[in-house]
Short mmCIF file of C-alpha atoms in Angstrom, two decimals:
data_model
loop_
_atom_site.label_atom_id
_atom_site.label_comp_id
_atom_site.label_asym_id
_atom_site.label_seq_id
_atom_site.Cartn_x
_atom_site.Cartn_y
_atom_site.Cartn_z
CA VAL M 1 -23.65 5.78 -10.65
CA THR M 2 -25.88 3.58 -8.51
CA VAL M 3 -28.15 6.49 -7.63
CA VAL M 4 -28.52 7.45 -11.29
CA VAL M 5 -29.38 3.85 -12.25
CA MET M 6 -31.87 3.63 -9.39
CA ALA M 7 -33.55 6.87 -10.49
CA ALA M 8 -33.68 5.71 -14.11
CA ALA M 9 -35.18 2.35 -13.12
CA ALA M 10 -37.78 4.01 -10.90
CA GLY M 11 -38.65 6.48 -13.64
CA ALA M 12 -39.00 3.76 -16.26
CA GLY M 13 -41.14 1.71 -13.90
CA ALA M 14 -43.32 4.74 -13.19
CA LEU M 15 -44.31 4.82 -16.85
CA ILE M 16 -46.07 1.50 -16.28
CA GLY M 17 -47.40 2.09 -12.77
CA ALA M 18 -46.48 2.94 -9.20
CA GLY M 19 -46.02 -0.68 -8.19
CA GLU M 20 -43.70 -1.28 -11.14
CA SER M 21 -41.61 1.70 -10.09
CA LEU M 22 -41.03 0.15 -6.69
CA ARG M 23 -40.31 -3.27 -8.21
CA ALA M 24 -37.74 -1.77 -10.61
CA LEU M 25 -36.05 0.07 -7.76
CA LEU M 26 -35.99 -3.12 -5.71
CA ALA M 27 -34.46 -5.02 -8.64
CA VAL M 28 -31.58 -2.55 -8.83
CA VAL M 29 -30.98 -2.71 -5.08
CA ALA M 30 -31.06 -6.52 -5.04
CA ALA M 31 -28.71 -6.74 -8.03
CA GLU M 32 -26.30 -4.31 -6.37
CA ALA M 33 -26.33 -6.30 -3.14
CA ALA M 34 -25.77 -9.60 -4.94
CA THR M 35 -22.88 -8.30 -7.01
CA ASP M 36 -21.30 -6.66 -3.99
CA GLY M 37 -21.37 -9.96 -2.13
CA ALA M 38 -20.00 -11.86 -5.12
CA LEU M 39 -17.23 -9.29 -5.61
CA ARG M 40 -16.15 -9.52 -1.97
CA HIS M 41 -16.10 -13.29 -2.20
CA CYS M 42 -14.01 -13.25 -5.39
CA ARG M 43 -11.53 -10.78 -3.93
CA ARG M 44 -11.08 -12.96 -0.88
CA ARG M 45 -10.82 -16.25 -2.81
CA PHE M 46 -8.77 -15.07 -5.81
CA GLY M 47 -6.84 -12.25 -4.20
CA GLY M 48 -8.02 -9.75 -6.80
CA ILE M 49 -10.29 -9.11 -9.74
CA THR M 50 -9.96 -10.49 -13.27
CA GLY M 51 -11.96 -10.03 -16.43
CA ASP M 52 -13.77 -13.29 -15.72
CA VAL M 53 -14.91 -11.85 -12.39
CA PHE M 54 -16.38 -8.81 -14.16
CA GLY M 55 -18.21 -11.11 -16.55
CA ALA M 56 -19.58 -13.16 -13.68
CA LEU M 57 -20.72 -10.01 -11.88
CA ALA M 58 -22.60 -8.85 -14.97
CA GLU M 59 -24.36 -12.21 -15.19
CA VAL M 60 -25.22 -12.21 -11.47
CA ALA M 61 -26.64 -8.68 -11.66
CA ALA M 62 -28.74 -9.46 -14.72
CA THR M 63 -30.07 -12.70 -13.25
CA VAL M 64 -31.00 -11.17 -9.91
CA ALA M 65 -32.68 -8.18 -11.54
CA LEU M 66 -34.69 -10.40 -13.88
CA VAL M 67 -35.78 -12.68 -11.05
CA VAL M 68 -36.97 -9.71 -8.97
CA LEU M 69 -38.77 -8.18 -11.95
CA SER M 70 -40.50 -11.47 -12.77
CA LEU M 71 -41.90 -11.88 -9.26
CA GLY M 72 -44.92 -9.81 -10.14
#
């Protein structure tokens, strides 16, 4: 799934320009890394995953991706 999302982000960024394609790809990678770290932390601290954890991961991914995309 990650590879498909990365390809879609790079393709959508390519419609705007080559630099935007790289920035979109970087946003997906950074969001994935941030959510992976947050998920590992939550598993260790809470001993599992709850619906609130999924909600927090969605918010972390969106925030990180938007920050990377805004650093233009």
